Coordinates of C-alpha atoms in Angstrom, one line a residue:
M537 CA 13.2 14.6 -6.0
S538 CA 13.9 11.2 -6.6
R539 CA 16.2 8.8 -4.6
G540 CA 19.5 8.3 -5.6
K541 CA 20.2 5.5 -8.0
W542 CA 23.1 4.0 -5.9
K543 CA 20.7 3.6 -2.8
A544 CA 18.4 0.5 -2.5
P545 CA 14.6 1.1 -2.3
Y546 CA 13.4 2.0 1.1
V547 CA 11.4 -0.7 3.0
Q548 CA 10.7 -0.4 6.5
N549 CA 12.5 -2.9 8.7
S550 CA 9.3 -4.0 10.5
L551 CA 7.5 -4.7 7.3
I552 CA 10.4 -7.1 5.9
T553 CA 10.4 -8.9 9.2
K554 CA 6.6 -9.3 8.9
V555 CA 7.1 -10.8 5.4
F556 CA 9.5 -13.3 6.4
K557 CA 7.6 -14.5 9.3
R558 CA 4.5 -14.9 7.2
R559 CA 6.3 -17.1 4.8
S560 CA 6.2 -20.0 7.0
A561 CA 2.6 -19.4 8.5
P562 CA -0.5 -20.0 6.6
Q563 CA -1.8 -16.4 7.4
N564 CA -0.4 -14.1 4.8
E565 CA -2.3 -10.7 5.6
I566 CA 0.1 -8.0 6.8
K567 CA -0.9 -4.5 8.7
T568 CA 1.6 -1.6 8.0
I569 CA 1.3 2.1 8.3
S570 CA 4.5 2.5 6.3
R571 CA 3.2 4.2 3.2
Q572 CA 6.5 5.2 1.9
S573 CA 7.8 1.5 1.6
V574 CA 8.5 0.1 -1.8
V575 CA 6.8 -2.8 -3.1
M576 CA 9.3 -5.6 -3.6
P577 CA 9.1 -8.8 -5.5
K578 CA 8.9 -11.0 -2.3
F579 CA 5.6 -9.3 -1.4
I580 CA 3.9 -10.8 -4.4
G581 CA 0.7 -12.8 -3.5
Y582 CA 0.3 -11.1 0.0
T583 CA -2.6 -9.2 1.2
V584 CA -1.5 -5.8 2.7
Q585 CA -3.6 -3.6 4.9
I586 CA -2.3 0.0 4.4
H587 CA -3.2 2.9 6.8
N588 CA -4.6 6.1 4.9
G589 CA -4.9 8.1 8.0
K590 CA -8.2 6.9 9.3
T591 CA -8.6 3.4 8.3
F592 CA -6.9 0.5 6.9
S593 CA -7.6 -0.6 3.3
K594 CA -6.8 -4.1 1.9
L595 CA -4.6 -4.4 -1.1
K596 CA -3.7 -7.7 -2.8
I597 CA 0.0 -7.5 -4.2
T598 CA 0.5 -8.1 -8.0
E599 CA 3.4 -8.2 -10.3
D600 CA 2.4 -4.7 -11.7
M601 CA 2.8 -2.8 -8.4
V602 CA 6.5 -3.9 -7.9
G603 CA 8.7 -0.7 -7.7
H604 CA 5.6 1.4 -6.7
K605 CA 5.0 2.8 -3.1
L606 CA 2.4 1.2 -0.9
G607 CA 0.6 4.8 -0.5
E608 CA 0.1 5.0 -4.2
F609 CA -2.6 2.4 -3.8
S610 CA -4.5 3.6 -0.6
P611 CA -6.0 7.2 -1.3
T612 CA -6.0 9.6 1.8
R613 CA -8.7 11.8 0.3
K614 CA -12.3 11.4 -0.5
R615 CA -13.3 11.8 -4.2
F616 CA -15.2 15.0 -5.1
S617 CA -18.5 14.7 -6.7
F618 CA -20.5 17.4 -7.9
K619 CA -24.1 17.4 -6.6
K620 CA -27.1 17.6 -9.1
K621 CA -29.3 20.5 -9.0
N622 CA -33.0 19.7 -8.8
K623 CA -35.2 21.8 -11.2
S624 CA -38.4 22.8 -9.2
K625 CA -41.3 24.3 -10.9

């Protein structure tokens, strides 16, 4: 079920304060565990480290990502790969 149209997009308050603090500082890398936060236009150009449950993965925010959630860009599960069988004769 999607979020109501009358509500604003959810962004964690600590993430917003980190973005505004980094605007004046030269360092623009933000570390967060808030995967449910929506990418806002003010985040464009920043590098965000998103927690996937085990490690932090780096993500450079671009214009195409605005409106999506941060968790969409940091997979939590390993990709499955089929093992090749060796023919022994």
